[in-house]
Coordinates of C-alpha atoms (C1' of nucleotides) in Angstrom, one line a residue:
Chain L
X1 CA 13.0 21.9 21.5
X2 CA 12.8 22.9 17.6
X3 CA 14.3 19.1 16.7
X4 CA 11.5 17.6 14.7
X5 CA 13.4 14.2 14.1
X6 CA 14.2 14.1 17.9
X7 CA 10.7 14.7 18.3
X8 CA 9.4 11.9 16.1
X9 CA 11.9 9.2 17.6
X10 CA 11.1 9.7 21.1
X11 CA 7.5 8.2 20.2
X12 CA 9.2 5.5 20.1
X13 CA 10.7 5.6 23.7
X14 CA 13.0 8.0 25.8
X15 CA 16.1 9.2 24.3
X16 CA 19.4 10.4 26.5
X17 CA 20.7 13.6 26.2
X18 CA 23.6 12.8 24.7
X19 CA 21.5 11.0 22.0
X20 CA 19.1 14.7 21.4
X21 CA 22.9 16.1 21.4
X22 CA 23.8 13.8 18.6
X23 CA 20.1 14.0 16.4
X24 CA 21.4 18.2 17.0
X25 CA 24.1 17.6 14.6
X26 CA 22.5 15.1 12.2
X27 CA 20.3 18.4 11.1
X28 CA 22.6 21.0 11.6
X29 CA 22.8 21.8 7.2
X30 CA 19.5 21.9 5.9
X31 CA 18.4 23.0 2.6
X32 CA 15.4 24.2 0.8
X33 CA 13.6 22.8 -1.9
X34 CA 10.3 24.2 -3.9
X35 CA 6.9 22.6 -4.3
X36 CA 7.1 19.4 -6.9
X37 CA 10.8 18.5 -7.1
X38 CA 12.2 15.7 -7.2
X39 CA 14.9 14.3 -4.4
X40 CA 15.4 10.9 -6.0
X41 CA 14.5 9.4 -9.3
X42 CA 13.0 5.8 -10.1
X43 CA 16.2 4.0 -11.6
X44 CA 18.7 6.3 -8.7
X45 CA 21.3 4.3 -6.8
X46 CA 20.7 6.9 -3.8
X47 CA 24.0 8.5 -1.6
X48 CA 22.4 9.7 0.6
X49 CA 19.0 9.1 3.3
X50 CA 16.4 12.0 3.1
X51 CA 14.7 13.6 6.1
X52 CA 12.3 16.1 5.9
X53 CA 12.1 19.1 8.5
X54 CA 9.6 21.3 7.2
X55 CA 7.0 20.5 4.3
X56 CA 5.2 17.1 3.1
X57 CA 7.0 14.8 -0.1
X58 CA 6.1 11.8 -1.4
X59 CA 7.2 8.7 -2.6
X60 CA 5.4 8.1 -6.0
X61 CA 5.6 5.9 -8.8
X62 CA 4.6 6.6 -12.5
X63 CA 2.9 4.3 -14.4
X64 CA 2.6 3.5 -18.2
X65 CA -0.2 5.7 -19.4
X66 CA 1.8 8.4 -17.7
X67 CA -1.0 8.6 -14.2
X68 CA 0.9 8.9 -11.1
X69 CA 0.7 6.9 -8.1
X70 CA 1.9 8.2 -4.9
X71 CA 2.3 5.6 -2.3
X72 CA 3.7 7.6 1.0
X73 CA 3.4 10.7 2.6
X74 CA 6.5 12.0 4.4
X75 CA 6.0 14.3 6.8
X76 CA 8.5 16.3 9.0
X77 CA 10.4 14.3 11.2
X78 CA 10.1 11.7 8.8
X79 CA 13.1 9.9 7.2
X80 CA 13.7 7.8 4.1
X81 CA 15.7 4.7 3.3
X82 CA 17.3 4.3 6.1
X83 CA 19.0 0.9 3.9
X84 CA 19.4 2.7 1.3
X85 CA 22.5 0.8 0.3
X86 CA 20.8 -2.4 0.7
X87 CA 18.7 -2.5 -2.5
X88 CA 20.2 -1.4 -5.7
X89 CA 18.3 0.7 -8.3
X90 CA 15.1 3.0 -6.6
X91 CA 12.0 1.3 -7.8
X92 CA 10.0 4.7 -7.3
X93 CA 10.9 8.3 -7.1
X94 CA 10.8 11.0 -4.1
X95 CA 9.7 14.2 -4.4
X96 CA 8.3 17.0 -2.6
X97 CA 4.5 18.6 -2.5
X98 CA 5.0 21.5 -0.8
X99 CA 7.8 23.9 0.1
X100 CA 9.9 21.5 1.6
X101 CA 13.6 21.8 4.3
X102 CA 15.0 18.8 3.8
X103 CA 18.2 17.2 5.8
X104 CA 20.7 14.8 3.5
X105 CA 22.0 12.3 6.2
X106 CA 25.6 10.5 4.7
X107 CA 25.5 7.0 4.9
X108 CA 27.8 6.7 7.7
X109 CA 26.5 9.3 10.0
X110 CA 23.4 6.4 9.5
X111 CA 26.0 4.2 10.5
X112 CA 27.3 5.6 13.5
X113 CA 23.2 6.1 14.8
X114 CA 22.8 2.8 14.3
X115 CA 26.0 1.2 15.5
X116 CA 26.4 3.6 18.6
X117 CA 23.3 5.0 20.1
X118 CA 21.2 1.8 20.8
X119 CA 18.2 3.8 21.8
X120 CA 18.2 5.8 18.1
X121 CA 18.6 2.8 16.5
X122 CA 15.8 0.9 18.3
X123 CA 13.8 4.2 17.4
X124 CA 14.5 4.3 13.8
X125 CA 13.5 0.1 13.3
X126 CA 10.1 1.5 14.7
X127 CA 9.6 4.3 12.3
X128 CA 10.7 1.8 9.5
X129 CA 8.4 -0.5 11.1
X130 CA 5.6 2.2 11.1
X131 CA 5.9 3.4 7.7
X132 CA 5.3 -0.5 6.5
X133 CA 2.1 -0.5 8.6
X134 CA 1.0 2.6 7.2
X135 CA 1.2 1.0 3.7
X136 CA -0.7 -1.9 5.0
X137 CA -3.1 0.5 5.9
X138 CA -3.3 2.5 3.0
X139 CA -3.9 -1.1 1.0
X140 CA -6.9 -1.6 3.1
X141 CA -7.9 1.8 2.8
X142 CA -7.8 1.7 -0.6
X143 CA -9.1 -1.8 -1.6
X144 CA -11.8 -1.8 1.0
X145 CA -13.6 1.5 1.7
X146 CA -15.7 4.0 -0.3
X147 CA -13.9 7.0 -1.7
X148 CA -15.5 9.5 1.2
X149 CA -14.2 6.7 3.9
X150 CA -10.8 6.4 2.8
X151 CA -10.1 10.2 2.1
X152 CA -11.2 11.1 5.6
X153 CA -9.2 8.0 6.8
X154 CA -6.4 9.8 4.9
X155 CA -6.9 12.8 7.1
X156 CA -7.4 11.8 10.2
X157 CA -3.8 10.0 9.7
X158 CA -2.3 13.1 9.1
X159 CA -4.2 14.7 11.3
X160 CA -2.9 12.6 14.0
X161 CA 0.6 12.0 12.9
X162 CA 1.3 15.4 12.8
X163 CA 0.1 15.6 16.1
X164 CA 2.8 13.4 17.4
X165 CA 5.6 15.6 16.2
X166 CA 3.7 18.9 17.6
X167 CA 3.2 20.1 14.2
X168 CA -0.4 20.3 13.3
X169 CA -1.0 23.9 12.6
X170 CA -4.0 25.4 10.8
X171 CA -4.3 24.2 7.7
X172 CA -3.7 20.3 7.1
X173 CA -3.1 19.2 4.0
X174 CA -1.4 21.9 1.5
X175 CA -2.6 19.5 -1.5
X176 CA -4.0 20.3 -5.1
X177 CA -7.1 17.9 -5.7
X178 CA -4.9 15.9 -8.3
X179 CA -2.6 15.5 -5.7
X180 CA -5.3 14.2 -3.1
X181 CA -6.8 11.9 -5.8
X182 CA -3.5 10.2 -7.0
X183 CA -2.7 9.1 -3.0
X184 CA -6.7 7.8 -2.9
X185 CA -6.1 6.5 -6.4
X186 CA -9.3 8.3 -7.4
X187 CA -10.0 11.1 -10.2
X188 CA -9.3 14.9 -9.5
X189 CA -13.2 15.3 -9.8
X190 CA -14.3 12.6 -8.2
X191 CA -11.9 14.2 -5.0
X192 CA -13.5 17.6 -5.6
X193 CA -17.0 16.0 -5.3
X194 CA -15.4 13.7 -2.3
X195 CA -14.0 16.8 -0.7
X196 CA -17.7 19.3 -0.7
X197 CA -19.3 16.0 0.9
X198 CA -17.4 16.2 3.8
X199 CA -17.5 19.6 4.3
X200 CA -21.5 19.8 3.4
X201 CA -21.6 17.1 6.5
X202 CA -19.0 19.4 8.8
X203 CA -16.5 17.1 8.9
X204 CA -14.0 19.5 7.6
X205 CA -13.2 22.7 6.7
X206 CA -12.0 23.9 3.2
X207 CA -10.4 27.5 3.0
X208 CA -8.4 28.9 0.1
X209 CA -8.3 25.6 -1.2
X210 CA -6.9 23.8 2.2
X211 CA -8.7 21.7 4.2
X212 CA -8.4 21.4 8.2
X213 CA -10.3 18.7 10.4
X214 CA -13.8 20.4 11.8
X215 CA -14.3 17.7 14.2
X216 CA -11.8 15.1 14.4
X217 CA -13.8 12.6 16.8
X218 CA -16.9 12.7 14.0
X219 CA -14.3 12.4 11.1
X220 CA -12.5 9.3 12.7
X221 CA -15.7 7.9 13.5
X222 CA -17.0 8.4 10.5
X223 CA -13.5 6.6 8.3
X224 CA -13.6 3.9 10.9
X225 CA -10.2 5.3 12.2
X226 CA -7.9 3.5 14.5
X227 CA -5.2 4.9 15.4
X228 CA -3.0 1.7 17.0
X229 CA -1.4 1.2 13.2
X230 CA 0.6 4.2 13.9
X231 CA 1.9 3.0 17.3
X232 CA 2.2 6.3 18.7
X233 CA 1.5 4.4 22.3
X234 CA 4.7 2.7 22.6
X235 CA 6.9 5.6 24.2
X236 CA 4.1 6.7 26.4
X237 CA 6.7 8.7 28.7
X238 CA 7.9 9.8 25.8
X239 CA 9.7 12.9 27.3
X240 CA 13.9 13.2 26.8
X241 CA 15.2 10.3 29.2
X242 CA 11.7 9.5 30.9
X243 CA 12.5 11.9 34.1
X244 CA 10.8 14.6 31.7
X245 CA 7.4 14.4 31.0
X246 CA 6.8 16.5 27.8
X247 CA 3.0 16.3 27.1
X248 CA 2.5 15.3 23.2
X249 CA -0.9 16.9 23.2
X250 CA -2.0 13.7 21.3
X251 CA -5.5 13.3 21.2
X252 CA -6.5 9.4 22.5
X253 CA -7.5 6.4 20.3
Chain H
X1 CA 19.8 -28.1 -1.3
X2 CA 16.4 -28.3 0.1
X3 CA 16.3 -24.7 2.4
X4 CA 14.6 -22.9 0.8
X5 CA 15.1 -19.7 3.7
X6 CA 18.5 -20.2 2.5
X7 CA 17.6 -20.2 -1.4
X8 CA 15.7 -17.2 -0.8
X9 CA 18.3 -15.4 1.0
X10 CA 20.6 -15.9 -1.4
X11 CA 18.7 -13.9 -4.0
X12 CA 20.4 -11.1 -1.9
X13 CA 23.8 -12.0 -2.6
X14 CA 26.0 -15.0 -2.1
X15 CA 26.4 -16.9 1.4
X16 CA 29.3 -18.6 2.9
X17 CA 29.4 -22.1 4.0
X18 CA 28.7 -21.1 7.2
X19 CA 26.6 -19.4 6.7
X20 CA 24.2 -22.2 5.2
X21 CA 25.5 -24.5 8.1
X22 CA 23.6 -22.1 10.6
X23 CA 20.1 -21.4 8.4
X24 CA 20.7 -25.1 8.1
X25 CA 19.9 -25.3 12.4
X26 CA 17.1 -22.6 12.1
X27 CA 14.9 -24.5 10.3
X28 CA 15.4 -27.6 11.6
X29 CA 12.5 -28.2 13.9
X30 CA 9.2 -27.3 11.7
X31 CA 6.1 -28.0 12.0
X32 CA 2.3 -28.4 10.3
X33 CA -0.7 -26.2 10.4
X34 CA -3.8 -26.5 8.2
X35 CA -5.3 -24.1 5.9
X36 CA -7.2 -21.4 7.4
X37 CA -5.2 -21.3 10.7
X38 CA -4.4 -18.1 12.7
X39 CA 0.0 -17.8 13.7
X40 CA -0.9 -14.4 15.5
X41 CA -3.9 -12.6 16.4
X42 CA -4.3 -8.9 15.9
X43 CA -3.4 -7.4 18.9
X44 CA -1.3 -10.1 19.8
X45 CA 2.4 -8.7 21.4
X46 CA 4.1 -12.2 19.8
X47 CA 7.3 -13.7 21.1
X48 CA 8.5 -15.2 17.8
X49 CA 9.8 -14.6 14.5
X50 CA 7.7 -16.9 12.1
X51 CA 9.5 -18.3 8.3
X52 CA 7.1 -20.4 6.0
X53 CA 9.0 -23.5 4.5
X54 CA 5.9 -24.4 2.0
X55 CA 2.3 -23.4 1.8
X56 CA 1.1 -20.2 1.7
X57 CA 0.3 -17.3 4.8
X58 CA -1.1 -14.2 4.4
X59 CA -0.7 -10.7 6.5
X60 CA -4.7 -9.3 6.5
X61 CA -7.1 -7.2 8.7
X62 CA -10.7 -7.8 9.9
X63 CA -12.7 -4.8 9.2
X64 CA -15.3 -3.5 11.2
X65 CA -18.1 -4.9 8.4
X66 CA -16.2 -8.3 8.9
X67 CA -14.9 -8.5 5.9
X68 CA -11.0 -9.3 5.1
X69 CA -8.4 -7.4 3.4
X70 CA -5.3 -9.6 2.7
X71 CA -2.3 -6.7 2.6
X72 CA 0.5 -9.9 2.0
X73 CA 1.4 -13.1 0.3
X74 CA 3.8 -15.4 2.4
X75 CA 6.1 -17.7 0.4
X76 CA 8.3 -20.2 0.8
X77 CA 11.1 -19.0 1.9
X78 CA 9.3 -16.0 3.6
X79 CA 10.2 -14.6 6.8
X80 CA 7.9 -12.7 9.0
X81 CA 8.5 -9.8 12.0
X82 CA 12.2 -10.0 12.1
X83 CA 12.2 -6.8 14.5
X84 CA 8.8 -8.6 16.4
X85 CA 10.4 -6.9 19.7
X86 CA 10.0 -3.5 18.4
X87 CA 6.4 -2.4 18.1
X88 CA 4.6 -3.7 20.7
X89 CA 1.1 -5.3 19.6
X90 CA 0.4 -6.5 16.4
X91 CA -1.6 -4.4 14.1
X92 CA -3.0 -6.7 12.1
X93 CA -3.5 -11.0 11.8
X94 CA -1.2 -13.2 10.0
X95 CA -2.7 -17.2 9.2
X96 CA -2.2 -19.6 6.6
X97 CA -4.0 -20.0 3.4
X98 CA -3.3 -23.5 2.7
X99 CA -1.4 -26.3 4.4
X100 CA 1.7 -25.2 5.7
X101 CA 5.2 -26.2 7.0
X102 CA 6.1 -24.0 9.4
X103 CA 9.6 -22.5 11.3
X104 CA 9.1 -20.6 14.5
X105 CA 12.2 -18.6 15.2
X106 CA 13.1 -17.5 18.9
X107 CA 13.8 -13.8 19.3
X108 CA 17.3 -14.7 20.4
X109 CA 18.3 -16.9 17.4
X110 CA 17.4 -13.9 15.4
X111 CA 19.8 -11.7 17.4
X112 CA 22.7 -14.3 16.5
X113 CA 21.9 -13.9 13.3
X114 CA 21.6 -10.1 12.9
X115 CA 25.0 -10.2 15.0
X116 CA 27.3 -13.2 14.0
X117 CA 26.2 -13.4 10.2
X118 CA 26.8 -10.0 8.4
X119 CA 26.2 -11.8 5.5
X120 CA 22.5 -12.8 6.7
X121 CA 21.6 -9.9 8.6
X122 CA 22.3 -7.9 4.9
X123 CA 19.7 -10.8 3.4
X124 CA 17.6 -10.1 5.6
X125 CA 17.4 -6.4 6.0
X126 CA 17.3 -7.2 2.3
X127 CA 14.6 -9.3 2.6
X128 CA 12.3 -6.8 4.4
X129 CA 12.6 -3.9 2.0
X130 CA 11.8 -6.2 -0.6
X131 CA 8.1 -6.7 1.3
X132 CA 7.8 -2.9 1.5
X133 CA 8.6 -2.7 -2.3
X134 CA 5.5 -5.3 -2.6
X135 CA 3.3 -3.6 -0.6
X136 CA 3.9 -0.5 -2.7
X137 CA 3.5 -2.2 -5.5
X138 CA 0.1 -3.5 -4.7
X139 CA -1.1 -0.1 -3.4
X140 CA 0.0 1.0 -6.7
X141 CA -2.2 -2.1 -8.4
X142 CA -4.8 -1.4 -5.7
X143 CA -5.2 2.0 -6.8
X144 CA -4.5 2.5 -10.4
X145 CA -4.8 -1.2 -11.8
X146 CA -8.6 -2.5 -13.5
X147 CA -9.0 -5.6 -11.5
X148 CA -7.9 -7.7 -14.8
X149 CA -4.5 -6.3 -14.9
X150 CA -4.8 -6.5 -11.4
X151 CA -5.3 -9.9 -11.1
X152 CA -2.7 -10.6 -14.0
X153 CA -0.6 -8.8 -12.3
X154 CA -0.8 -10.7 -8.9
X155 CA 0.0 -14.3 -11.0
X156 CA 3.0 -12.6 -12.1
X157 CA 4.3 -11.7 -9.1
X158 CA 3.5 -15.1 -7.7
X159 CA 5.0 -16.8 -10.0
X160 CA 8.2 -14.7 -10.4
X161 CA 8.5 -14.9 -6.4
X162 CA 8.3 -19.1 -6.6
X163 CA 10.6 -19.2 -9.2
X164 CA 13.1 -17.3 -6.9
X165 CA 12.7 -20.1 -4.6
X166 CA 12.8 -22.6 -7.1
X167 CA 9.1 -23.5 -6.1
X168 CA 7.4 -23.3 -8.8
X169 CA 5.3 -26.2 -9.5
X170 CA 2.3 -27.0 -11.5
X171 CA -0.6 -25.2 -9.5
X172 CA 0.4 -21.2 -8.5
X173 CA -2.1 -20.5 -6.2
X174 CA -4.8 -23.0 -4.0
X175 CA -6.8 -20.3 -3.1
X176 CA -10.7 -19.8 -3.5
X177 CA -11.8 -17.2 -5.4
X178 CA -13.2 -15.5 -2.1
X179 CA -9.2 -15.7 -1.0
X180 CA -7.9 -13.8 -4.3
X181 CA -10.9 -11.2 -3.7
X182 CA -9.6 -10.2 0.2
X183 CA -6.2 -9.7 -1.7
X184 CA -7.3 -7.6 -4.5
X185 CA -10.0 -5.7 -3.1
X186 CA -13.0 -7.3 -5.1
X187 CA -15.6 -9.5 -4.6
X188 CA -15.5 -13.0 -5.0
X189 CA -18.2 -12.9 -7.9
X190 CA -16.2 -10.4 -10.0
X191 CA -12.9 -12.6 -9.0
X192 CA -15.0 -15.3 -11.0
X193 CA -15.8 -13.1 -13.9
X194 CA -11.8 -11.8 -13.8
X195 CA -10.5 -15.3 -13.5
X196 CA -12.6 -16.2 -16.5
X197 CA -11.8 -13.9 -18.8
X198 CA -8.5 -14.1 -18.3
X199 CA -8.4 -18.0 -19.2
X200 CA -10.4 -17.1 -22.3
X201 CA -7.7 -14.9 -23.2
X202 CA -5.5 -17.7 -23.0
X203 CA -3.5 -16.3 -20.4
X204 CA -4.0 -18.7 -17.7
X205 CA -4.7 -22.2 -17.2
X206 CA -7.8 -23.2 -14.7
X207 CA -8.0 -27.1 -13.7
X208 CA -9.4 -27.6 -10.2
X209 CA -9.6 -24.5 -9.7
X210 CA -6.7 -23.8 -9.4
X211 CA -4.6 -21.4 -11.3
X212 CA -1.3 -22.2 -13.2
X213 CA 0.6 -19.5 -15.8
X214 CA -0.1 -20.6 -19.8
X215 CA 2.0 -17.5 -21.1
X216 CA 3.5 -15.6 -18.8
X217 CA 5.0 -13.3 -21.2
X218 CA 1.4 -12.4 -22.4
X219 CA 0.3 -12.4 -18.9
X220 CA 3.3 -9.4 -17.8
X221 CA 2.2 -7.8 -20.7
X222 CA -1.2 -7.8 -20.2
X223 CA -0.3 -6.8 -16.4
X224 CA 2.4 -4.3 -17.5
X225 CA 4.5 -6.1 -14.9
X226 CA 7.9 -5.3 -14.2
X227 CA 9.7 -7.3 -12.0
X228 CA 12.3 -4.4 -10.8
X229 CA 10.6 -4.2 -7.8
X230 CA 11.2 -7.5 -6.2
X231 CA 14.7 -7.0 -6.8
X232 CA 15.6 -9.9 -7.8
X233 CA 19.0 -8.8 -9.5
X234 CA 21.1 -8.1 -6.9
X235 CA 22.4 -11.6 -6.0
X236 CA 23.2 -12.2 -9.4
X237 CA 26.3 -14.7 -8.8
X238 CA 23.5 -16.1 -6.3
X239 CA 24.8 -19.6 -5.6
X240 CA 27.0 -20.8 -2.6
X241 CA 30.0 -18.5 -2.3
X242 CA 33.0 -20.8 -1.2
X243 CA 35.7 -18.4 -1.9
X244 CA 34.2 -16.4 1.6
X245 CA 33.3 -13.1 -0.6
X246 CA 32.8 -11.3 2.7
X247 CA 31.9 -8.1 0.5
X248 CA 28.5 -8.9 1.0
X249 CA 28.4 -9.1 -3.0
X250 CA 25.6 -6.3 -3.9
X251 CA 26.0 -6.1 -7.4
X252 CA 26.9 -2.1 -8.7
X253 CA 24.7 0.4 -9.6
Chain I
dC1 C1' -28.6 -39.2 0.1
dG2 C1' -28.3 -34.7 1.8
dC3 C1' -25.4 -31.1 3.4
dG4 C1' -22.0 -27.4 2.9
dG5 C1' -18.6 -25.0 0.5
dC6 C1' -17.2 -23.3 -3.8
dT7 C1' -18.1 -21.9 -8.6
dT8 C1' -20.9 -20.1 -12.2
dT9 C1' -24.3 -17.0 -14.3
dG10 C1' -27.8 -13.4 -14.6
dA11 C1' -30.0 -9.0 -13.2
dT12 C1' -29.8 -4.7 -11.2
dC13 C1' -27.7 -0.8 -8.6
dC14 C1' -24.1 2.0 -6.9
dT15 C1' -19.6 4.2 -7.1
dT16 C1' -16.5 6.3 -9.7
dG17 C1' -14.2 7.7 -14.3
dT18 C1' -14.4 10.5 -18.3
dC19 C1' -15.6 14.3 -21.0
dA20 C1' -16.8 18.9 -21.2
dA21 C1' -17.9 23.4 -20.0
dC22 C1' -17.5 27.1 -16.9
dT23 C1' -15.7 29.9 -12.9
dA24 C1' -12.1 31.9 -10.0
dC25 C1' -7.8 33.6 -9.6
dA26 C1' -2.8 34.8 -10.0
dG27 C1' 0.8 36.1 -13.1
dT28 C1' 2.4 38.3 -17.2
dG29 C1' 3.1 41.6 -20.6
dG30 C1' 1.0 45.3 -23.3
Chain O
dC1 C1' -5.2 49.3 -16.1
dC2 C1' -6.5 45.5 -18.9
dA3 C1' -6.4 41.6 -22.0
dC4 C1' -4.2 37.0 -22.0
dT5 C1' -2.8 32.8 -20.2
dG6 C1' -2.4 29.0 -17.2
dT7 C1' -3.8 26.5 -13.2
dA8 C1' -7.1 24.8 -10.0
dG9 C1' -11.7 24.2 -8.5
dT10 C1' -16.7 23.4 -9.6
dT11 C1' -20.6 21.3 -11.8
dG12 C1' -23.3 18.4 -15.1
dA13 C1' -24.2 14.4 -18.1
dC14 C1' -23.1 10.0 -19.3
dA15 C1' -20.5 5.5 -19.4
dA16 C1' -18.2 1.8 -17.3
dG17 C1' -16.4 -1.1 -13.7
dG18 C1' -17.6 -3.5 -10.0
dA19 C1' -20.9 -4.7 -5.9
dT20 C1' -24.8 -7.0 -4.5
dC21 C1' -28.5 -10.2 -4.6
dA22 C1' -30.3 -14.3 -6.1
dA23 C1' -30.4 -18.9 -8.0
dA24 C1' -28.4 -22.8 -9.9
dG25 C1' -24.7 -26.3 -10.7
dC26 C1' -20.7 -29.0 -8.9
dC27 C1' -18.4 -31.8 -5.9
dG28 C1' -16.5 -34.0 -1.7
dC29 C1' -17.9 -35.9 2.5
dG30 C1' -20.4 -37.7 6.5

DNA sequence: CGCGGCTTTGATCCTTGTCAACTACAGTGG
DNA sequence: CCACTGTAGTTGACAAGGATCAAAGCCGCG
């Protein structure tokens, strides 16, 4: 099971076969994009819904003295305006971090999920419904915890979210400093200093630049972490059509 | 024309005259609540759909220090959970600011809507994305914003959102200065200071403490606010359609 | 009248931004 | 092979924004 997107919906609950058969299709012509491109400008009228396979994006926004703000984090298995006809004009731009595979989904292949294949559709309300409680969390975050706090909250998210699509390999975060501070909304110096802080206190590791989770029970502990936001619980057999039990190796809450 | 849900709505586009006959029956059985009053408990798995038809409600979050974060403004006219079936429990608290009228909605009148109104269920899908757009947009004012322009920035919204509803009285927000302090991530001492300053700028009007706009062209400046992200412009012909424009009426690109 | 909640003001401390210099390293062209 | 360049990370010094603590004023209400 190589299907990323299959594997993020069925957090959400079981899916048929005939729906994995279907999600099979939907990412049947990927492409490849390079680190720092852009997939949809601020001011677009989009065609098309973005998911990404491989690779991490962003949704950011640039403001008037030219700083950026980046305001998601899309991961693989993750999609992207699923209304996108619904509002008019973007009011923020998407663009990759990393090396990036990225599905284009037509508008009415959208349409068909949603209108025939009940439990896809029920699945992608709950990522849309996720990805709003992640920005309610990343306002918390943000307004509410010291620097150190919110960038380890930052990565025990990741951490944890790509654990729930079984893609949490060695190194997490593939991010320049700038990059970490405009998410945290915090200087690139103040993240260096942010960043040796936790590792001086073994939190995490830092090699060639990329930093992986030492010990992810200290670091959650330690960022006040709670994982229910991400409602990774709700398709606990979360297995294709609940007969089969496919462990998702995710660490409890 | 005294509905506001259906004023609100029609900032989306245009609605027919049945439409408006059935958001008419939905919000025909309202009641009170005080200020400072819980509607769901984190945790919580609710069982209705909740709309505010005047006051104000807030989405927010108890951290573990006890303080409050406040990630959302509720309007008139607001609706809140449309898909409350999907994730299980809630993630966070929602509870009025001030006095409120309030609509609960059953699950099932929802469903009629999403399924016999295509012009509604587009408001509404409409409406939703339009409270992710806020939420990025305070993240981004969380995060890059000094807690003047923050604050500035905050009245404009406020007051652009009321004036979508036609609610826009004398006072724009009842809330202490403790209240505008969970939502912008400060204390309630600095709120003083902010709220201050601003009036001796001659940007705002205090009496009672309470806030109203003096010049709210200053004020968006001051705030660098642009309204694009409440996407407002979409319903532009946003009166009662009685020519049944079943087009859904989205303006072009 | 006294109490409690909210606002106002002052003093001090902590977190983070800004500026600046320096290091490390990869890529490029001589 | 080496100098040159650009990008990212590291470190220090200093300034500013905002938190915290504390005290006083204001006002509605029992």
């Amino acid at each position: 099971m190589n299907n990323v997107f299959a594997r993020k919906l069925r957090n959400a609950g079981p899916l048929g076969p005939d729906d994995m058969e279907r999600l099979e299709q939907v990412i049947s012509d990927p492409f490849e994009l390079g680190a720092r491109e852009d997939l949809i400008h601020h001011g677009d009228d989009p065609e098309n819904v973005h998911l990404v396979l491989t690779g991490m994006a962003c949704r950011y926004k640039i403001l008037p003295d030219g700083s950026r703000a980046i305001v998601a984090l899309m991961l693989p298995g993750d999609i992207c305006d699923l209304h996108v006809a619904i509002l008019g004009q973007m009011d923020h731009s998407i663009g990759t971090l990393t090396d990036c595979q990225i599905v284009r989904i037509p508008k009415n292949t959208i349409a068909d999920l949603l209108d025939n294949y009940p439990r896809i559709r029920h699945a992608l309300f709950w990522s849309t419904l996720v990805d709003e409680a992640i920005l309610r969390e990343w306002l918390v975050n943000m307004g509410r915890r010291r620097s150190d706090h919110q960038m380890a909250h930052l990565f025990c998210e990741v951490h944890t979210r790509l654990a729930a699509v079984d893609q949490l390999y060695d190194s997490l975060m593939p991010l320049t400093q700038e990059e970490l501070g405009d998410i945290l909304g915090i200087s690139s110096v103040h993240a260096q200093r942010v960043i040796s802080g936790l590792r001086n206190q073994g939190l995490i590791n830092v090699q060639d630049s990329r930093v992986s989770v030492q010990d992810f029970d200290a670091l959650s502990e330690f960022a006040e972490f709670e994982a229910d936001y991400l409602h990774l619980g709700e398709g606990r057999a979360n297995g294709v059509d609940a007969t089969a039990e496919h462990g998702a190796g995710r660490s409890p809450a």
